[in-house]
């Protein structure tokens, strides 16, 4: 078998890359370890930046998102018994976020690729990449061989792509946070029209949603917390304690559909390329979910990679491919900083550090009273404008 681009991973990064390449007339094969039901059902991110929304619309895969997604023009910061709205429509006119689950994006992309005759292969095993430093890389899987011009590693933090890069090539940056998130999906109408980020002395809480009938919640818990310690009754009681901190707000409850504990960590690998292997999304970087940047960074990566590959196939120029890593990392580190900033702004770190708590509250006061500080939050939350890799001629999405 032969294709132009072999893509490992059928998450949002790999599927969107395959679709964008198809729109440029570039062939690809997508290889995925899990089955299709798993790929379409895994509950993860749900906040799409303005640029991500525009990218999906421009690529022709945004119709259902436009019908079912929930545009938001602000978020609420709740602390000290007070509520403060960060109004995107005033601070960053024309830009917003849309709440639309990652699994829904995956469903839309799979449907589009299959409709267009895309080659998606689920439940493949023994995936390995070879000859990355040559002009003729290839992938083996399940006893088969796939020759290609390039390989895109879109297989997440635990995939095979990044570990296939020889020792000593990558510089890896890591940060572990001293807490985790208990995530809850519940069949209950959201109690707020916008996301609520709540800082309390008991820990952080987030009220989010996935649809008009499904809500998403997060609680800060210890990093080694056992999910068995959190029956539904305890979850609702703690959410009420952390969210019902302003007069008149009552948290609606309902059946819990799913719950899990996610560690809070950050990671960046540099460079995001080795030979003919290009990393994208979680294969190259992860961020704590406080800033809602993971999926959005993956979209930014594959936009750049699509433009770079299109330039190479149309002109033979490797300028954009050579600049891919540097261009991606500029945005990655901005998102890393914003996610760290939001995390330190809202979480409880050390209950025995009254000085640190007072600094945190002072910082929150500045964000909620200074238009300049609030604008910085809003600009980063809705997503900074895209940049292109050197040499690429790309339509910018505002």
Coordinates of C-alpha atoms in Angstrom, one line a residue:
X1 CA 0.0 0.0 0.0
X2 CA 1.0 3.6 -0.6
X3 CA -0.4 7.0 0.3
X4 CA 1.0 10.5 0.5
X5 CA 0.5 11.1 4.3
X6 CA 0.1 8.3 6.8
X7 CA -1.8 9.6 9.9
X8 CA -1.7 7.8 13.2
X9 CA -4.6 8.5 15.4
X10 CA -8.3 9.1 14.7
X11 CA -8.9 11.8 17.2
X12 CA -9.8 15.4 16.2
X13 CA -6.2 16.2 15.1
X14 CA -5.8 13.2 12.8
X15 CA -9.3 13.3 11.4
X16 CA -9.2 17.1 10.7
X17 CA -5.8 16.8 9.1
X18 CA -7.1 14.0 6.8
X19 CA -10.1 16.1 5.9
X20 CA -8.1 19.3 5.3
X21 CA -5.6 17.4 3.2
X22 CA -8.4 15.9 1.1
X23 CA -9.7 19.4 0.4
X24 CA -6.2 20.2 -1.0
X25 CA -6.1 17.0 -3.1
X26 CA -3.6 15.2 -0.9
X27 CA -4.3 11.5 -0.1
X28 CA -4.0 10.1 3.4
X29 CA -4.7 6.9 5.4
X30 CA -5.8 7.2 9.1
X31 CA -4.8 4.4 11.5
X32 CA -6.5 4.1 14.8
X33 CA -5.9 1.6 17.6
X34 CA -9.4 1.8 19.1
X35 CA -12.8 1.0 17.4
X36 CA -15.0 3.6 15.9
X37 CA -17.5 3.5 18.8
X38 CA -14.8 4.4 21.2
X39 CA -13.5 7.3 19.1
X40 CA -17.0 8.7 18.7
X41 CA -18.0 8.2 22.3
X42 CA -15.0 9.4 24.4
X43 CA -16.1 12.4 26.5
X44 CA -13.5 15.0 26.6
X45 CA -13.2 18.8 25.8
X46 CA -16.2 20.8 24.8
X47 CA -15.1 24.5 24.5
X48 CA -14.2 25.6 20.9
X49 CA -12.3 28.8 20.3
X50 CA -13.5 31.2 17.6
X51 CA -10.8 30.1 15.3
X52 CA -11.6 26.4 15.7
X53 CA -15.3 27.2 15.0
X54 CA -14.3 29.1 11.8
X55 CA -12.0 26.3 10.7
X56 CA -14.7 23.7 10.9
X57 CA -17.1 25.9 9.1
X58 CA -14.6 26.7 6.3
X59 CA -13.8 23.0 6.0
X60 CA -17.5 22.2 5.5
X61 CA -17.9 20.2 8.7
X62 CA -19.6 22.8 10.8
X63 CA -23.3 22.4 9.9
X64 CA -24.3 20.3 12.9
X65 CA -22.1 22.4 15.2
X66 CA -24.0 25.5 14.1
X67 CA -27.3 23.8 14.8
X68 CA -26.5 22.2 18.1
X69 CA -23.5 24.0 19.5
X70 CA -24.0 26.6 22.2
X71 CA -22.3 30.0 21.5
X72 CA -21.2 31.8 24.6
X73 CA -20.2 35.4 24.9
X74 CA -18.8 35.4 28.3
X75 CA -17.8 33.4 31.4
X76 CA -18.4 33.9 35.1
X77 CA -15.7 34.1 37.8
X78 CA -17.2 33.4 41.2
X79 CA -15.3 33.9 44.4
X80 CA -15.6 35.5 47.8
X81 CA -19.4 35.4 47.7
X82 CA -19.4 37.5 44.5
X83 CA -20.0 36.9 40.8
X84 CA -18.1 38.6 38.0
X85 CA -18.8 38.3 34.3
X86 CA -16.0 38.5 31.7
X87 CA -18.0 39.9 28.8
X88 CA -16.4 38.8 25.5
X89 CA -18.8 40.9 23.4
X90 CA -17.5 44.1 25.1
X91 CA -13.8 43.1 25.5
X92 CA -13.2 41.2 22.2
X93 CA -16.1 42.2 19.8
X94 CA -17.0 39.6 17.2
X95 CA -15.3 36.7 19.0
X96 CA -16.8 34.1 21.3
X97 CA -16.5 30.4 22.2
X98 CA -18.9 27.6 21.3
X99 CA -19.7 24.7 23.6
X100 CA -19.8 21.5 21.4
X101 CA -18.3 18.2 22.7
X102 CA -15.1 16.9 21.2
X103 CA -16.9 13.6 20.6
X104 CA -19.4 15.5 18.4
X105 CA -16.5 17.0 16.4
X106 CA -15.1 13.5 15.9
X107 CA -18.5 12.2 14.7
X108 CA -18.8 15.0 12.2
X109 CA -15.2 14.4 10.9
X110 CA -15.6 10.7 10.6
X111 CA -18.9 11.1 8.7
X112 CA -17.2 13.6 6.3
X113 CA -14.2 11.4 5.6
X114 CA -16.4 8.3 5.0
X115 CA -18.7 10.3 2.8
X116 CA -15.7 11.5 0.7
X117 CA -14.2 8.0 0.4
X118 CA -11.6 8.5 3.1
X119 CA -9.4 5.6 4.2
X120 CA -10.0 5.2 7.9
X121 CA -8.8 2.0 9.6
X122 CA -10.0 1.3 13.1
X123 CA -8.8 -1.4 15.5
X124 CA -5.3 -1.7 14.0
X125 CA -2.6 -3.2 16.1
X126 CA 1.2 -3.3 16.3
X127 CA 1.6 0.1 14.7
X128 CA 5.2 1.1 14.2
X129 CA 6.9 3.8 12.2
X130 CA 10.2 3.3 10.2
X131 CA 12.9 5.2 8.3
X132 CA 11.8 8.6 9.6
X133 CA 15.0 10.3 8.8
X134 CA 14.8 9.2 5.1
X135 CA 12.7 10.4 2.2
X136 CA 10.9 7.1 2.2
X137 CA 9.3 6.5 5.6
X138 CA 6.7 3.8 6.2
X139 CA 4.3 2.5 8.7
X140 CA 3.7 -1.2 9.6
X141 CA 0.5 -2.4 11.3
X142 CA -1.2 -5.8 11.7
X143 CA 1.3 -7.5 9.3
X144 CA 0.8 -4.8 6.6
X145 CA 3.1 -2.1 5.3
X146 CA 2.0 1.4 4.3
X147 CA 4.6 3.5 2.3
X148 CA 4.2 7.2 2.3
X149 CA 5.9 10.6 1.9
X150 CA 5.2 11.9 5.4
X151 CA 3.9 10.6 8.7
X152 CA 1.7 12.6 11.0
X153 CA 1.7 11.5 14.7
X154 CA -1.7 12.5 16.0
X155 CA -2.0 9.6 18.4
X156 CA -2.0 11.4 21.7
X157 CA 0.3 11.5 24.7
X158 CA 0.5 7.7 25.1
X159 CA 0.7 6.9 21.3
X160 CA 3.6 5.3 19.4
X161 CA 4.7 8.4 17.4
X162 CA 6.7 10.5 19.9
X163 CA 8.4 7.5 21.6
X164 CA 9.6 6.4 18.1
X165 CA 11.9 9.5 17.9
X166 CA 15.5 8.6 18.9
X167 CA 16.7 9.5 22.4
X168 CA 18.4 12.9 22.6
X169 CA 16.4 14.5 19.9
X170 CA 13.5 16.0 21.9
X171 CA 13.7 18.4 24.8
X172 CA 10.8 17.7 27.1
X173 CA 9.2 20.1 29.5
X174 CA 6.9 18.8 32.3
X175 CA 4.8 20.2 35.1
X176 CA 2.7 18.1 37.5
X177 CA 0.1 20.0 39.6
X178 CA -0.7 18.9 43.2
X179 CA -4.4 18.1 42.4
X180 CA -6.6 16.5 39.9
X181 CA -10.1 17.1 38.4
X182 CA -13.1 14.9 39.2
X183 CA -15.2 15.3 36.0
X184 CA -18.9 14.6 36.0
X185 CA -21.4 14.3 33.1
X186 CA -25.0 14.6 34.3
X187 CA -28.5 14.5 32.6
X188 CA -29.6 17.8 34.0
X189 CA -30.3 21.2 32.4
X190 CA -27.5 23.7 33.1
X191 CA -28.1 26.0 36.0
X192 CA -26.3 28.8 34.2
X193 CA -26.3 30.0 30.6
X194 CA -22.5 30.4 30.7
X195 CA -19.5 28.6 32.3
X196 CA -18.9 29.3 36.0
X197 CA -15.3 29.2 37.3
X198 CA -15.5 29.1 41.1
X199 CA -12.7 29.6 43.5
X200 CA -13.3 28.5 47.1
X201 CA -11.2 27.6 50.1
X202 CA -12.4 24.0 49.6
X203 CA -11.1 23.9 46.1
X204 CA -12.0 24.8 42.5
X205 CA -15.3 23.9 40.8
X206 CA -16.4 24.4 37.2
X207 CA -20.0 24.4 36.0
X208 CA -20.1 23.7 32.2
X209 CA -22.5 22.1 29.8
X210 CA -22.6 19.9 26.7
X211 CA -26.2 20.6 25.5
X212 CA -29.4 22.2 26.8
X213 CA -30.1 18.9 28.6
X214 CA -26.6 17.7 29.6
X215 CA -24.3 19.4 32.1
X216 CA -20.6 19.0 32.8
X217 CA -19.0 19.6 36.2
X218 CA -15.5 19.5 37.6
X219 CA -14.2 19.4 41.2
X220 CA -10.7 19.9 42.4
X221 CA -9.6 16.8 44.3
X222 CA -6.3 15.4 45.6
X223 CA -4.0 13.9 42.9
X224 CA -4.3 10.4 44.3
X225 CA -8.0 10.5 44.9
X226 CA -10.0 7.2 44.5
X227 CA -13.1 7.6 42.4
X228 CA -14.8 5.1 44.7
X229 CA -14.8 7.7 47.4
X230 CA -17.2 9.8 45.4
X231 CA -20.7 8.4 45.3
X232 CA -23.2 10.6 43.5
X233 CA -24.6 12.1 46.7
X234 CA -21.2 13.3 47.8
X235 CA -20.5 14.8 44.4
X236 CA -23.7 16.8 44.4
X237 CA -23.2 18.0 47.9
X238 CA -19.7 19.2 47.2
X239 CA -20.7 20.9 44.0
X240 CA -23.5 22.7 45.8
X241 CA -21.1 23.8 48.5
X242 CA -18.6 25.3 46.0
X243 CA -21.1 26.7 43.5
X244 CA -24.0 28.0 45.7
X245 CA -22.0 30.9 47.1
X246 CA -24.0 33.8 45.8
X247 CA -27.6 34.7 46.7
X248 CA -30.3 33.2 44.5
X249 CA -28.2 30.6 42.8
X250 CA -29.4 27.0 43.2
X251 CA -27.7 24.1 41.5
X252 CA -30.0 21.7 39.7
X253 CA -29.1 18.0 40.1
X254 CA -29.9 14.9 38.1
X255 CA -28.7 11.4 37.1
X256 CA -24.9 11.2 36.7
X257 CA -24.0 9.5 33.4
X258 CA -20.2 9.4 33.7
X259 CA -17.5 10.4 36.2
X260 CA -13.7 10.1 36.0
X261 CA -10.6 11.6 37.6
X262 CA -8.1 13.4 35.4
X263 CA -4.6 14.4 36.5
X264 CA -3.6 18.0 36.0
X265 CA -0.3 18.2 34.2
X266 CA 1.5 20.1 31.4
X267 CA 3.9 18.8 28.8
X268 CA 5.7 20.1 25.7
X269 CA 8.1 18.3 23.4
X270 CA 10.5 20.3 21.2
X271 CA 10.8 20.1 18.3
X272 CA 7.5 18.8 17.0
X273 CA 9.2 17.1 14.1
X274 CA 11.8 14.4 13.4
X275 CA 12.7 13.8 9.8
X276 CA 9.5 13.0 7.9
X277 CA 7.5 12.5 11.2
X278 CA 5.4 15.5 12.3
X279 CA 3.7 15.6 15.7
X280 CA 0.4 17.3 16.3
X281 CA -2.0 17.7 19.2
X282 CA -1.5 15.8 22.5
X283 CA 1.3 13.8 20.9
X284 CA 3.4 16.9 21.2
X285 CA 1.9 18.9 24.1
X286 CA -0.8 18.7 26.8
X287 CA -2.2 21.5 29.0
X288 CA -4.2 21.5 32.2
X289 CA -7.8 21.8 31.1
X290 CA -8.5 25.0 33.0
X291 CA -7.9 27.1 29.9
X292 CA -9.8 24.8 27.5
X293 CA -6.9 24.8 25.1
X294 CA -6.1 21.1 24.3
X295 CA -8.5 20.5 21.3
X296 CA -8.0 24.0 20.1
X297 CA -4.2 23.6 20.0
X298 CA -4.6 20.4 18.0
X299 CA -6.7 22.3 15.4
X300 CA -4.0 25.0 15.2
X301 CA -1.3 22.4 14.6
X302 CA -3.1 20.6 11.8
X303 CA -3.9 23.9 10.0
X304 CA -0.2 24.7 9.9
X305 CA 0.7 21.2 8.9
X306 CA -1.9 21.1 6.1
X307 CA -0.6 24.4 4.7
X308 CA 3.0 23.2 4.9
X309 CA 2.3 19.9 3.2
X310 CA 0.2 21.6 0.5
X311 CA 3.1 24.0 -0.2
X312 CA 5.5 21.1 -0.6
X313 CA 3.2 19.1 -2.9
X314 CA 2.4 22.1 -5.1
X315 CA 5.8 23.8 -5.3
X316 CA 8.4 21.5 -3.8
X317 CA 9.3 24.1 -1.2
X318 CA 10.1 22.7 2.3
X319 CA 10.1 26.2 3.9
X320 CA 6.9 25.7 5.8
X321 CA 7.6 22.2 6.8
X322 CA 11.0 23.3 8.2
X323 CA 9.2 26.1 10.1
X324 CA 6.3 24.0 11.3
X325 CA 7.6 23.2 14.8
X326 CA 8.7 26.8 15.5
X327 CA 5.3 28.2 14.3
X328 CA 3.3 25.7 16.4
X329 CA 5.3 26.2 19.5
X330 CA 4.8 29.9 19.5
X331 CA 1.1 29.3 20.1
X332 CA 1.7 26.2 22.3
X333 CA 3.7 28.2 24.8
X334 CA 1.2 31.0 24.8
X335 CA -1.5 28.5 25.6
X336 CA 0.7 26.8 28.2
X337 CA 1.1 30.1 30.0
X338 CA -2.6 31.0 29.9
X339 CA -3.6 27.5 31.2
X340 CA -1.0 27.8 34.0
X341 CA -2.3 31.3 34.8
X342 CA -5.9 30.2 34.9
X343 CA -5.0 27.2 37.0
X344 CA -3.0 29.2 39.6
X345 CA -5.7 31.9 39.7
X346 CA -8.5 29.6 40.7
X347 CA -7.2 26.5 42.5
X348 CA -6.4 25.9 46.1
X349 CA -2.7 25.0 46.4
X350 CA -1.7 24.9 50.1
X351 CA -4.2 25.4 52.9
X352 CA -1.4 26.4 55.2
X353 CA -0.3 29.3 53.0
X354 CA -2.5 32.3 54.0
X355 CA -0.1 34.6 52.2
X356 CA -0.6 32.8 48.9
X357 CA -4.3 32.8 49.3
X358 CA -4.3 36.6 49.8
X359 CA -2.2 37.0 46.7
X360 CA -4.6 34.9 44.7
X361 CA -7.6 36.9 45.8
X362 CA -5.8 40.2 45.0
X363 CA -5.1 38.9 41.5
X364 CA -8.7 37.9 41.1
X365 CA -9.8 41.4 42.2
X366 CA -7.5 42.9 39.5
X367 CA -8.9 40.7 36.8
X368 CA -12.5 41.5 37.7
X369 CA -12.0 45.2 38.2
X370 CA -9.5 46.2 35.5
X371 CA -10.7 46.3 31.9
X372 CA -7.2 45.7 30.7
X373 CA -6.7 42.6 32.8
X374 CA -10.2 41.3 31.8
X375 CA -9.4 41.9 28.2
X376 CA -6.2 39.8 28.4
X377 CA -8.2 36.9 29.8
X378 CA -10.9 37.3 27.1
X379 CA -8.4 37.5 24.3
X380 CA -6.7 34.3 25.3
X381 CA -9.9 32.4 26.2
X382 CA -11.6 33.0 22.8
X383 CA -8.3 32.2 21.1
X384 CA -5.5 34.4 19.7
X385 CA -5.4 34.9 15.9
X386 CA -3.7 32.2 13.8
X387 CA -0.3 32.6 12.3
X388 CA 1.1 30.7 9.3
X389 CA 4.4 28.9 9.0
X390 CA 7.1 30.7 7.0
X391 CA 6.4 30.6 3.3
X392 CA 2.8 29.3 3.5
X393 CA 0.1 31.1 1.6
X394 CA -2.9 30.5 3.8
X395 CA -6.3 32.1 4.3
X396 CA -6.3 33.6 7.8
X397 CA -9.3 33.0 10.0
X398 CA -10.1 36.0 12.1

